[in-house]
Coordinates of C-alpha atoms in Angstrom, one line a residue:
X273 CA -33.8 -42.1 -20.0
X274 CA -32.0 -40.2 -22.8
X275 CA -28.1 -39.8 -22.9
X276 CA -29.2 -35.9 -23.0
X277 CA -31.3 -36.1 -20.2
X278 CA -28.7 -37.4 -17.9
X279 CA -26.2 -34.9 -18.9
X280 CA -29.2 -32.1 -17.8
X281 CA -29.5 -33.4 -14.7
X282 CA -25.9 -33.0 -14.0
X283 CA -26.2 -29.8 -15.4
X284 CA -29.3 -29.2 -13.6
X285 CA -27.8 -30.5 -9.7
X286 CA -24.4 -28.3 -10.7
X287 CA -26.3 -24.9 -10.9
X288 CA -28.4 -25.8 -7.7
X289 CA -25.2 -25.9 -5.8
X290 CA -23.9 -22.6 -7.3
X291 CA -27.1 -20.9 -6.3
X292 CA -27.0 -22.6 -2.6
X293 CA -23.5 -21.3 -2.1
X294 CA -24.2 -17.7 -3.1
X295 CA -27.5 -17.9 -0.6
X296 CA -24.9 -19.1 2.2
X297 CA -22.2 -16.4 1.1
X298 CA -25.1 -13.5 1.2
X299 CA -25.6 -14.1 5.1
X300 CA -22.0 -13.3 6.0
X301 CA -21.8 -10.1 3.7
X302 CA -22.5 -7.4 6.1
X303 CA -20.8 -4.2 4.2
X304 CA -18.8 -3.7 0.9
X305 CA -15.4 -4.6 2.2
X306 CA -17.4 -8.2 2.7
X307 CA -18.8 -7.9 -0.7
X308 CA -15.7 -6.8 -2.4
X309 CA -13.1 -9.0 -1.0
X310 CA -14.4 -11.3 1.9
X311 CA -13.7 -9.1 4.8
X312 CA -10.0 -10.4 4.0
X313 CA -10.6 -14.0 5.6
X314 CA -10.1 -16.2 3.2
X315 CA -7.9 -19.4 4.0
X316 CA -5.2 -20.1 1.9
X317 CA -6.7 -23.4 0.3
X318 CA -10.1 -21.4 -1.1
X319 CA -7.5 -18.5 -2.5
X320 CA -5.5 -20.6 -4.1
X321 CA -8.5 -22.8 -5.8
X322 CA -10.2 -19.8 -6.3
X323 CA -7.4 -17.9 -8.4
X324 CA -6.9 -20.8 -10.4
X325 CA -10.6 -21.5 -11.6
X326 CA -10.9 -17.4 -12.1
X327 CA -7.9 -17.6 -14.0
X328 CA -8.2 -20.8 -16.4
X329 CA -11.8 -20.3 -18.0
X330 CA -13.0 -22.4 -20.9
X331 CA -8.9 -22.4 -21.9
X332 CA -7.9 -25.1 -19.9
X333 CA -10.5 -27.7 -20.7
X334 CA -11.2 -26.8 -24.4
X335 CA -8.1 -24.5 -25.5
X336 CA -5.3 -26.2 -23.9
X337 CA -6.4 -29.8 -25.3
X338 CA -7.3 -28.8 -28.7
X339 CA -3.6 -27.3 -28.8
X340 CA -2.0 -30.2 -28.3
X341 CA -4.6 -32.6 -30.2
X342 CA -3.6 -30.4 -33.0
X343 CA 0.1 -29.6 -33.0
X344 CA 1.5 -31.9 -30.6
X345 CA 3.2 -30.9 -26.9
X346 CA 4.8 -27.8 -28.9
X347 CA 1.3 -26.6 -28.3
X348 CA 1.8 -26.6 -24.4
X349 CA 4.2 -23.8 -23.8
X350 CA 1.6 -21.5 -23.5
X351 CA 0.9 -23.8 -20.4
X352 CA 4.5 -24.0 -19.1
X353 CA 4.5 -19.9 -19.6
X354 CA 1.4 -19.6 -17.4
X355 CA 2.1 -22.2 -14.4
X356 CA 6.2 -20.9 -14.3
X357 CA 4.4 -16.9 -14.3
X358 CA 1.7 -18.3 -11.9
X359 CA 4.3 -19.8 -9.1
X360 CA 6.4 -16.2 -9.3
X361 CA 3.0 -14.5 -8.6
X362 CA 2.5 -16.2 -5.6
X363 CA 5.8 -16.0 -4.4
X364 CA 6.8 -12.3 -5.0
X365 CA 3.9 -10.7 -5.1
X366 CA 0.9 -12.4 -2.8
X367 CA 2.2 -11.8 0.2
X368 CA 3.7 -8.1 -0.2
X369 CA -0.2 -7.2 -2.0
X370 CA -1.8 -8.8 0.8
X371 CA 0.5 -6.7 3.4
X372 CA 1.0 -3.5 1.7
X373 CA -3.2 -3.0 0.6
X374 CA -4.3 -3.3 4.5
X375 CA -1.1 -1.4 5.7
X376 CA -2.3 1.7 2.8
X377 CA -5.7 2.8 4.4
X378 CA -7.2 -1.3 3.9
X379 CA -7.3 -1.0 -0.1
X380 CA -9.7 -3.0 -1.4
X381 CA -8.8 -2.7 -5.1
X382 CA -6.0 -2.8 -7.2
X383 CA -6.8 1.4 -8.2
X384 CA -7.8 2.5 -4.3
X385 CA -4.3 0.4 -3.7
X386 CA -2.3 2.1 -5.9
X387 CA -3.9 5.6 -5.3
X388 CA -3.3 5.1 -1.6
X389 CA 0.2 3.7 -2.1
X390 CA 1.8 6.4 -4.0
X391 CA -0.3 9.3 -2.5
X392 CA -1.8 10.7 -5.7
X393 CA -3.5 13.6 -4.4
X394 CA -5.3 14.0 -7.4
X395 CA -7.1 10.4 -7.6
X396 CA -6.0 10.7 -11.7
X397 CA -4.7 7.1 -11.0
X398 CA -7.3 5.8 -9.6
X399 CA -9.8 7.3 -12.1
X400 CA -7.8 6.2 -15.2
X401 CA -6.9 2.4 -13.5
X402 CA -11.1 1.7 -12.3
X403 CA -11.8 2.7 -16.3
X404 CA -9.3 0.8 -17.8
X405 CA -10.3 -2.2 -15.3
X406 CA -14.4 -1.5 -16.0
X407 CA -14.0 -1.7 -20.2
X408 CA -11.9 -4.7 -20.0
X409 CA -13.5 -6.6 -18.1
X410 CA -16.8 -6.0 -19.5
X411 CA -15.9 -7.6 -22.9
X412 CA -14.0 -10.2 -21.5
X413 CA -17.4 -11.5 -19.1
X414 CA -19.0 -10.4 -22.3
X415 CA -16.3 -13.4 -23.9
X416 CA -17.5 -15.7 -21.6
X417 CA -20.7 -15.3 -22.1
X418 CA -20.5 -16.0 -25.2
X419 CA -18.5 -19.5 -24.6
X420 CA -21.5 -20.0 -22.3
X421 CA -24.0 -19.8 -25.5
X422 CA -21.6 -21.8 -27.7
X423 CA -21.1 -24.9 -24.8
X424 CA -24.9 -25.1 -24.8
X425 CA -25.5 -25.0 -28.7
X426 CA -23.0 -27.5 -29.3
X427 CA -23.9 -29.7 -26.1
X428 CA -27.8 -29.9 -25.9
X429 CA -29.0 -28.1 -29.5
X430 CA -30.4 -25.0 -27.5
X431 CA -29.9 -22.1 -29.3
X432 CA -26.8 -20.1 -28.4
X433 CA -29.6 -17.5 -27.0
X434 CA -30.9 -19.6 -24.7
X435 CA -27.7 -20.8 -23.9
X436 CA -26.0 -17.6 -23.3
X437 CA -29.1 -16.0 -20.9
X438 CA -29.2 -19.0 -18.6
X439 CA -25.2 -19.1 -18.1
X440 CA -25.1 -15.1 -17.9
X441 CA -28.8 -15.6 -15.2
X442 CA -27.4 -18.4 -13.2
X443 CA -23.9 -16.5 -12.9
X444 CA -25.3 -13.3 -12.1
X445 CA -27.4 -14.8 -9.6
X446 CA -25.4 -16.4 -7.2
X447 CA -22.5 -13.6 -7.6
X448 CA -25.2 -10.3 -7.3
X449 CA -26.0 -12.4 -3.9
X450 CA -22.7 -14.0 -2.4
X451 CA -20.4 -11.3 -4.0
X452 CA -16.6 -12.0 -3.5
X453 CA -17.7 -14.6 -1.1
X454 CA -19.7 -16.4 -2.8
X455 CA -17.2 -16.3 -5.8
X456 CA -14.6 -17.2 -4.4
X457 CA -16.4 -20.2 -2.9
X458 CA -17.7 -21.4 -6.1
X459 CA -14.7 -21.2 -7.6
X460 CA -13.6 -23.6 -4.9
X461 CA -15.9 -25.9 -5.8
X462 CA -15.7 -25.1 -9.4
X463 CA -11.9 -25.5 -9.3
X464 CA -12.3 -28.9 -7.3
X465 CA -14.7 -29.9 -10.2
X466 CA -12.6 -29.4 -12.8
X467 CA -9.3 -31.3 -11.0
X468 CA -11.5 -34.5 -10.8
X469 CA -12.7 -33.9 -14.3
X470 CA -9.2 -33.7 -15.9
X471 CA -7.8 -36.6 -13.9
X472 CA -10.5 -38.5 -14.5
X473 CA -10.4 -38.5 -18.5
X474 CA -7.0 -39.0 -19.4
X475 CA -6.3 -42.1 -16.5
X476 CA -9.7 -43.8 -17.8
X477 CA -8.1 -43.2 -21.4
X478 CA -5.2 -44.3 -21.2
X479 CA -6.2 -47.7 -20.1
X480 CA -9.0 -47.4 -22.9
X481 CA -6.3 -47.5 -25.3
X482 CA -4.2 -50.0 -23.9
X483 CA -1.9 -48.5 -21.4
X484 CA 0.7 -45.9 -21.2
X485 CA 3.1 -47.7 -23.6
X486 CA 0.6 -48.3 -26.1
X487 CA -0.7 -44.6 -26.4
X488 CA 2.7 -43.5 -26.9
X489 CA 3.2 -46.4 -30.0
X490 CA -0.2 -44.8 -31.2
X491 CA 0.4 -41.1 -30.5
X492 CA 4.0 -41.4 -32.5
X493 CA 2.1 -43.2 -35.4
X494 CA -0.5 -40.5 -35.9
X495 CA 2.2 -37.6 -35.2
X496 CA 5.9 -38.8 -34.9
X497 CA 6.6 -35.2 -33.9
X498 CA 3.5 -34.8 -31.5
X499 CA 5.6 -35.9 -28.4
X500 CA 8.4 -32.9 -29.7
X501 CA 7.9 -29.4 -27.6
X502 CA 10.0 -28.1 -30.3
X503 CA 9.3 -29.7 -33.7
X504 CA 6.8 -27.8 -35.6
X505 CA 7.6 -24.6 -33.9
X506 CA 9.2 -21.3 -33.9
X507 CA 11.3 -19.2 -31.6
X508 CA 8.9 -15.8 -31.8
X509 CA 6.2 -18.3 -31.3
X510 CA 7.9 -20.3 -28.0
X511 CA 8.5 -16.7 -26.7
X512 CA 5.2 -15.1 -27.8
X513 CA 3.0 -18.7 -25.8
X514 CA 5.9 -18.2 -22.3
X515 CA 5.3 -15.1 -22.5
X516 CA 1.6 -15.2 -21.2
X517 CA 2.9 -16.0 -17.7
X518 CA 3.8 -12.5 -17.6
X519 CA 0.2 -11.4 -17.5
X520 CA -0.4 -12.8 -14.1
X521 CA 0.9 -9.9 -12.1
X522 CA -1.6 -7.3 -13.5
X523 CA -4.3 -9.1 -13.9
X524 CA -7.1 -7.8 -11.5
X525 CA -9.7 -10.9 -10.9
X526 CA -6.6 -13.0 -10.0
X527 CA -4.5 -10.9 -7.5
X528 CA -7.2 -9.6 -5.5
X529 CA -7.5 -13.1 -4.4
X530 CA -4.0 -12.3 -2.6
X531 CA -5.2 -9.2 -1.4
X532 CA -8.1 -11.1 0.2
X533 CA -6.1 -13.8 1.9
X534 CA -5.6 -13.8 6.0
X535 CA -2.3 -12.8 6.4
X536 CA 0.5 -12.4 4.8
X537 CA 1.6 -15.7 5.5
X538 CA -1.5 -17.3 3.9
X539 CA 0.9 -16.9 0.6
X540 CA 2.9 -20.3 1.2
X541 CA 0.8 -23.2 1.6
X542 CA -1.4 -20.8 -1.3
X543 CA 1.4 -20.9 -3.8
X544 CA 1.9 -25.2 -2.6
X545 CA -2.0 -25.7 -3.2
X546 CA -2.6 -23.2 -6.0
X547 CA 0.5 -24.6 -8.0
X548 CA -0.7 -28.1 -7.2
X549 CA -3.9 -27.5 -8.7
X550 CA -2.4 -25.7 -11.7
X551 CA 0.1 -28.4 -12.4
X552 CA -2.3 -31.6 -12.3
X553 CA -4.6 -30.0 -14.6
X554 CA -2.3 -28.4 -16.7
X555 CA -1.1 -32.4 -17.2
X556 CA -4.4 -33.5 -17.5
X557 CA -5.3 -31.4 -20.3
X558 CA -2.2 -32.4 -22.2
X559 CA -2.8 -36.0 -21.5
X560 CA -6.3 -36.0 -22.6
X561 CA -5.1 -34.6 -26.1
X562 CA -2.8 -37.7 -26.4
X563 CA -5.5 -40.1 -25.3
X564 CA -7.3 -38.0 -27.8
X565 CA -5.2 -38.8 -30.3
X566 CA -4.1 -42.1 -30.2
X567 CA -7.9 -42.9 -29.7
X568 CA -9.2 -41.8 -33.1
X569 CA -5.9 -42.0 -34.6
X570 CA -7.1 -45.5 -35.1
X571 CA -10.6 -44.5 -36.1
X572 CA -10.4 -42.6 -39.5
X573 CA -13.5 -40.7 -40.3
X574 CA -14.7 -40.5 -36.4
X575 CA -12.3 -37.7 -35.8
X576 CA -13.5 -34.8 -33.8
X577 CA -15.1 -31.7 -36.2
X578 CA -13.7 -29.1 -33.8
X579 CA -10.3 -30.4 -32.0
X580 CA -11.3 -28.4 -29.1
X581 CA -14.2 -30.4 -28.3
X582 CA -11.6 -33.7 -27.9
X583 CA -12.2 -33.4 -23.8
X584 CA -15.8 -33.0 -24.4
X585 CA -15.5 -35.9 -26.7
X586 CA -13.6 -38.2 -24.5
X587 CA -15.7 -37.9 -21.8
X588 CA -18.7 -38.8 -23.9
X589 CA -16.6 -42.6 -24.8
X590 CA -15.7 -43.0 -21.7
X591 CA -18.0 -42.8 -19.1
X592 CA -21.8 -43.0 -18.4
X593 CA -24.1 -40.0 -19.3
X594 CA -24.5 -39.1 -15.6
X595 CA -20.6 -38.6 -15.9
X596 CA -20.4 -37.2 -19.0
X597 CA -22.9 -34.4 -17.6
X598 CA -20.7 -33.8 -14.8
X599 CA -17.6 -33.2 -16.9
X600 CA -19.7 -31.2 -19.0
X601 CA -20.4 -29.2 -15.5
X602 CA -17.1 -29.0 -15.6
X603 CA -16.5 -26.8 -18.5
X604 CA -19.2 -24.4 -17.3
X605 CA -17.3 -24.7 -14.1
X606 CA -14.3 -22.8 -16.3
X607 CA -16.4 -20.7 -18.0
X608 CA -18.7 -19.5 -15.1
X609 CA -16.1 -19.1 -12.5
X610 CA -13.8 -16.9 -14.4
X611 CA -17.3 -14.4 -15.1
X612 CA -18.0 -14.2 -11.5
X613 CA -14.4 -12.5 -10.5
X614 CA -14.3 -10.6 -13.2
X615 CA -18.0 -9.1 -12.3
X616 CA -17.1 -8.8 -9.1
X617 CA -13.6 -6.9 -9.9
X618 CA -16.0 -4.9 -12.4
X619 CA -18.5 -4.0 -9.7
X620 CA -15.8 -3.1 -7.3
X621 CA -13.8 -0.5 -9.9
X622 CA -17.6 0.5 -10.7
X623 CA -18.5 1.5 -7.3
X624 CA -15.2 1.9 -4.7
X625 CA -13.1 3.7 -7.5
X626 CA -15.5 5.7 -9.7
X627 CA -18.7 6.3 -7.7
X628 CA -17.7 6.8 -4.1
X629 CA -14.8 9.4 -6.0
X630 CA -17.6 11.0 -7.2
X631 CA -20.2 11.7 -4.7
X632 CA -19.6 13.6 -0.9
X633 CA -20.7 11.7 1.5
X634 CA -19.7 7.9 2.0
X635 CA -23.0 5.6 2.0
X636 CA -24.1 3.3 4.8
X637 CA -22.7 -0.3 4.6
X638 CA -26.1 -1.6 3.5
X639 CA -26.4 1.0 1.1
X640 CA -22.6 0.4 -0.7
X641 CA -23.6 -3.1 -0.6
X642 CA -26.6 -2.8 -2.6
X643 CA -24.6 -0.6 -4.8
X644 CA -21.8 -3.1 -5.6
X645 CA -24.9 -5.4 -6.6
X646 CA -26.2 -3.4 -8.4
X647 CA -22.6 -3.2 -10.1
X648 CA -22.4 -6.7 -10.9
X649 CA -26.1 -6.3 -12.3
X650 CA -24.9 -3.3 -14.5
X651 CA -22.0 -4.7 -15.9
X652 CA -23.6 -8.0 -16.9
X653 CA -26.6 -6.3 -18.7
X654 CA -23.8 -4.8 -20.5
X655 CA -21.5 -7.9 -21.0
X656 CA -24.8 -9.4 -22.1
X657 CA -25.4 -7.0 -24.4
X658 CA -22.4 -7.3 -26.6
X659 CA -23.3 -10.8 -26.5
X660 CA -26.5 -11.0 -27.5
X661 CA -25.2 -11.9 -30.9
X662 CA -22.3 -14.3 -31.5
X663 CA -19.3 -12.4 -32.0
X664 CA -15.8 -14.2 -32.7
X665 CA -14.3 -11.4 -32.5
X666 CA -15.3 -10.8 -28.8
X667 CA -13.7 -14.2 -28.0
X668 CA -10.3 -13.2 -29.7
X669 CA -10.3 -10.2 -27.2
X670 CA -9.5 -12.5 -24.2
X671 CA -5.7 -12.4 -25.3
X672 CA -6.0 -9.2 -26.3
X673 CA -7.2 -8.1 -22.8
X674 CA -5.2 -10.3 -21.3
X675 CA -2.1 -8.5 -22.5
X676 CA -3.7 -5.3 -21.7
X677 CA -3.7 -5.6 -18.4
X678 CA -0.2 -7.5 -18.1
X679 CA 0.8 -4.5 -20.0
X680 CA -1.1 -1.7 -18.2
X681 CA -0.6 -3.0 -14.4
X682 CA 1.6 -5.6 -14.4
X683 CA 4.9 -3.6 -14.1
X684 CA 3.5 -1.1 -11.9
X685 CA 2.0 -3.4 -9.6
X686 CA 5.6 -5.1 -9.3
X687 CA 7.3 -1.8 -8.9
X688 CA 4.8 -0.4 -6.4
X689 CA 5.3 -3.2 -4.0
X690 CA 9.3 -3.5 -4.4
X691 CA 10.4 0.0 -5.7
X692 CA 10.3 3.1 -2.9
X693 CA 10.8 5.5 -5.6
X694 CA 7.7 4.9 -7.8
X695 CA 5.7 8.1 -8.3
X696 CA 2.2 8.7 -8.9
X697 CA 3.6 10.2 -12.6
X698 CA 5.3 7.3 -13.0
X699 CA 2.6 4.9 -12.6
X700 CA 0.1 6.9 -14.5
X701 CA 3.2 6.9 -17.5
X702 CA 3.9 3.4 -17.2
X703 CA 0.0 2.7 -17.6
X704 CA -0.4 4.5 -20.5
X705 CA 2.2 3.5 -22.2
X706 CA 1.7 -0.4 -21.5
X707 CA -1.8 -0.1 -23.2
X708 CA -0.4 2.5 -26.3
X709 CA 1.9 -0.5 -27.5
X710 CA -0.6 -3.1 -26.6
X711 CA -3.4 -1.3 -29.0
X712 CA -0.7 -0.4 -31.5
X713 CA 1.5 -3.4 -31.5
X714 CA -0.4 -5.2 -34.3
X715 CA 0.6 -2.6 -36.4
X716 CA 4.0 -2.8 -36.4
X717 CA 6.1 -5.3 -38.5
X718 CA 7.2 -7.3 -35.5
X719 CA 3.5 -8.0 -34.9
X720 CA 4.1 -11.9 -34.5
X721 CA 5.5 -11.4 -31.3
X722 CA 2.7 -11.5 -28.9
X723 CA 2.4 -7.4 -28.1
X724 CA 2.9 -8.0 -23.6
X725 CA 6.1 -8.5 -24.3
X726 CA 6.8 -4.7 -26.0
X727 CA 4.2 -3.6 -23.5
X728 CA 5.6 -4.9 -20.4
X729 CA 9.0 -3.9 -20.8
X730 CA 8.4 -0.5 -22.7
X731 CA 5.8 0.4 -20.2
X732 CA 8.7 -0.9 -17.1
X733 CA 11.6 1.7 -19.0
X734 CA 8.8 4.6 -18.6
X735 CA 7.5 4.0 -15.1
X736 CA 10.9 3.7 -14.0
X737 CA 12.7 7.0 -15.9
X738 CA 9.7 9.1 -15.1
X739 CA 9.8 8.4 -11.3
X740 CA 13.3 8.7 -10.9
X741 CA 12.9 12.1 -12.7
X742 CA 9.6 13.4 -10.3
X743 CA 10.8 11.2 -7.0
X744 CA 10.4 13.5 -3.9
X745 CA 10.8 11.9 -1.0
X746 CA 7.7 11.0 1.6
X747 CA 8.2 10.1 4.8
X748 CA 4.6 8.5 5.1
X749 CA 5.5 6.1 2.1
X750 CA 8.6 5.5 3.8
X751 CA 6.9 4.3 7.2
X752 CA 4.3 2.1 4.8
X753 CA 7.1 0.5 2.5
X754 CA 9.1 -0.4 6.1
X755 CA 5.7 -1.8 7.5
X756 CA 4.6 -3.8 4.5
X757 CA 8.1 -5.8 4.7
X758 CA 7.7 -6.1 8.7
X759 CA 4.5 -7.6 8.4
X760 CA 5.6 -9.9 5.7
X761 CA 8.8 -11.2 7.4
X762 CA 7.8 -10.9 10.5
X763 CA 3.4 -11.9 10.7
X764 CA 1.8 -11.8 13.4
X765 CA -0.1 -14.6 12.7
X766 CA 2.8 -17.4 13.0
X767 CA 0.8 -20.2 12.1
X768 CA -1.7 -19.5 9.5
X769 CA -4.0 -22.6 8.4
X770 CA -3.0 -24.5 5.3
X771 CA -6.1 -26.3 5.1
X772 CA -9.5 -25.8 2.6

């Protein structure tokens, strides 16, 4: 049997199990608070694994390594930005979002959250929040759609067609059926996946090359500055790559996670498991770019064409196709998971914040069910759309969204759960600003600072003058604000399960 045809079977077995879990996720999805965000039962291990494979996409197995292969551990603050912006997300804001969105009227997204929260009487909020979530998100599952064509051209000569429909099919299948559920337990699996995957590569490695000591001799030959976190860089540049961990709190496919946990108290052994997670593949992604390295640093002429292929690569020398086709599972893992939250946040803004807005009468269960399926099947015809030919410049939006909605909700989401005197006006300003500088920020002679930064803070100054200047007071977000930080120090579930 072929190399190839081993790696297909791995493929093959990994998108059975997908499909199974979505079958098993459709049987407990009764109505669309089920389908949206898992009746709110999810135990703190699946959150936490589930956030982090929604989160790190194709980045942390092909991004993150070919970073470092290239430049060195200077190429890994992007990494330290993200983990240090990752652990203050689950401390400050996970259990207050989780509290504060069942305590306002049992919000199940971000836009019904913060429409309910600050009593907009005029759903604009919520309106301007579910569009601004719906076009992001449906280039960036468009993004990963394409990664999905590109992993398949460059792994098993399909075409990047082929490639693209069966990653887009297979994803859309088991998320249309399982919904959040189902998601969120694939991304268990997925995230599991990938923390064998990248523990697995580097250890083997570094004994392929001779031991820890013996890397490092070889690493230092090829680069002496590749063990440096500062040589080769620059301070716009450090600040610009730390900066990306201040994305996390306003990034929609990653905090509803929080929102769908048991309790409030679900947010501690979340943030121990979820960090975990983070940190160990975080290392194992930097540690397969120096096996990388001092591997064909010794090898001229056998060096890697695309340096973000070095995992893919590695995995290839080291183990047995079977393996290999696993850790290439893994990849799609990253890719795969990542476009199932983000259909299902999609859906969701589609459906609870833009078509129930719109219409008189609330559906049946069944019936809003059906339609947050047919959501997910909207927005991926869509996604698949833009995708239908390779587009680089679809890829290059995942930052670009990415600060968007750092941007756009991040500060608002922090003020709304610890500020009593945000206003609807406020928010909506703070919004709108955060995505003005975002858009415009490339145009500006301080353009090499990445544009969050400006956005974040600018957007922050705005939200914050413009409430203070239209605060009234209201004694039913009083009430909610005292209840949200009762049921967060005081839950009355004492002795939530820290277990998967």
């Amino acid at each position: 049997m072929s190399d190839q045809a081993y790696q297909l079977i791995a493929i093959l077995a990994y998108f059975v199990v997908m499909i199974c879990i979505g079958l098993w996720a459709n049987s407990k999805t009764k109505d669309l608070d089920d389908y949206m965000l898992g009746g709110r039962n999810l135990k703190p291990g699946v959150a936490a694994l589930s956030a982090g494979a929604s989160d790190m996409s194709g980045w942390l197995l092909m991004g993150l390594p070919g970073a470092v292969y290239v430049s060195g551990l200077v190429g890994a603050w992007m990494a330290i930005g993200l983990t240090v912006g990752a652990w203050v997300n689950w401390k400050i804001v996970a259990p207050r979002l989780r509290a504060y969105t069942e305590v306002s009227h049992n919000s199940i997204t971000i836009p019904s959250f913060l429409d309910n929260r600050l009593k907009g009487n005029n759903r604009i909020l919520r309106v301007v929040s579910g569009l601004i979530i719906l076009a992001f998100f449906t280039f960036y599952v468009s993004s990963g759609m394409v990664a999905g064509g590109v992993f398949f051209q460059s792994s098993f000569g399909t075409s990047y067609l082929t490639g693209m429909l069966l990653v887009a099919g297979v994803t859309v299948l088991y998320t249309f059926f399982g919904g959040f559920l189902g998601a969120s337990y694939t991304d268990l699996f997925q995230g599991l996946l990938m923390l064998a995957a990248l523990i697995m590569v580097p250890v083997v490695g570094v004994f392929l090359v001779g031991g820890p000591g013996e890397m490092i001799t070889r690493v230092q030959n090829v680069n002496p500055d590749a063990l440096s976190l500062v040589a080769g860089g620059t301070v716009i540049g450090v600040i610009s790559a730390v900066a990306w961990g201040l994305g996390y709190f306003g990034q929609p496919h990653i905090i509803v996670r929080f929102m769908a946990m048991r309790t409030p108290a679900d947010a501690k052994p979340g943030r121990r498991i979820g960090i975990a997670w983070m940190l160990l593949t975080v290392l194992g992604a930097v540690g397969t770019a120096l096996v990388g390295l001092a591997y064909y640093g010794n090898r001229p002429g056998e060096e890697p064409t695309d340096p973000e292929a070095i995992f893919l690569d590695m995995s290839q020398v080291l183990f047995h196709p079977l393996i290999a086709g696993l850790v290439l599972a893994a990849v799609l893992a990253a890719i795969m998971s990542t476009i199932s939250s983000q259909l299902i946040v999609s859906s969701s803004a589609l459906v609870e914040d833009l078509y129930n807005l719109a219409v008189k009468r609330t559906p049946d269960p069944k019936t809003q069910v059906w339609l947050g399926r047919g959501g997910v099947l909207l927005v991926a015809v869509v996604a698949a759309g833009l995708a239908w030919q390779q587009n680089s410049t679809i890829l290059d939006l995942v930052s670009f969204a990415w600060a968007g909605f750092g941007a756009a909700f991040g500060p608002v989401v922090l003020m709304s759960l610890f500020w009593r005197k945000l206003t609807n006006a406020g928010a909506i300003s703070a919004m709108a600003v955060g995505a003005i500088v975002v858009f415009t920020w490339q145009y500006t002679p301080w353009s090499d600072l990445y544009e969050i930064v400006p956005g974040f803070v600018l957007g922050g100054l705005v939200g914050i003058v413009v409430s203070l200047l239209t605060h009234r007071g209201n004694p039913e977000i009083e009430r909610e604000f005292d209840e949200t930080l009762r049921l967060v120090h005081h839950p009355e579930q004492a002795d939530p399960a820290g277990t998967l």
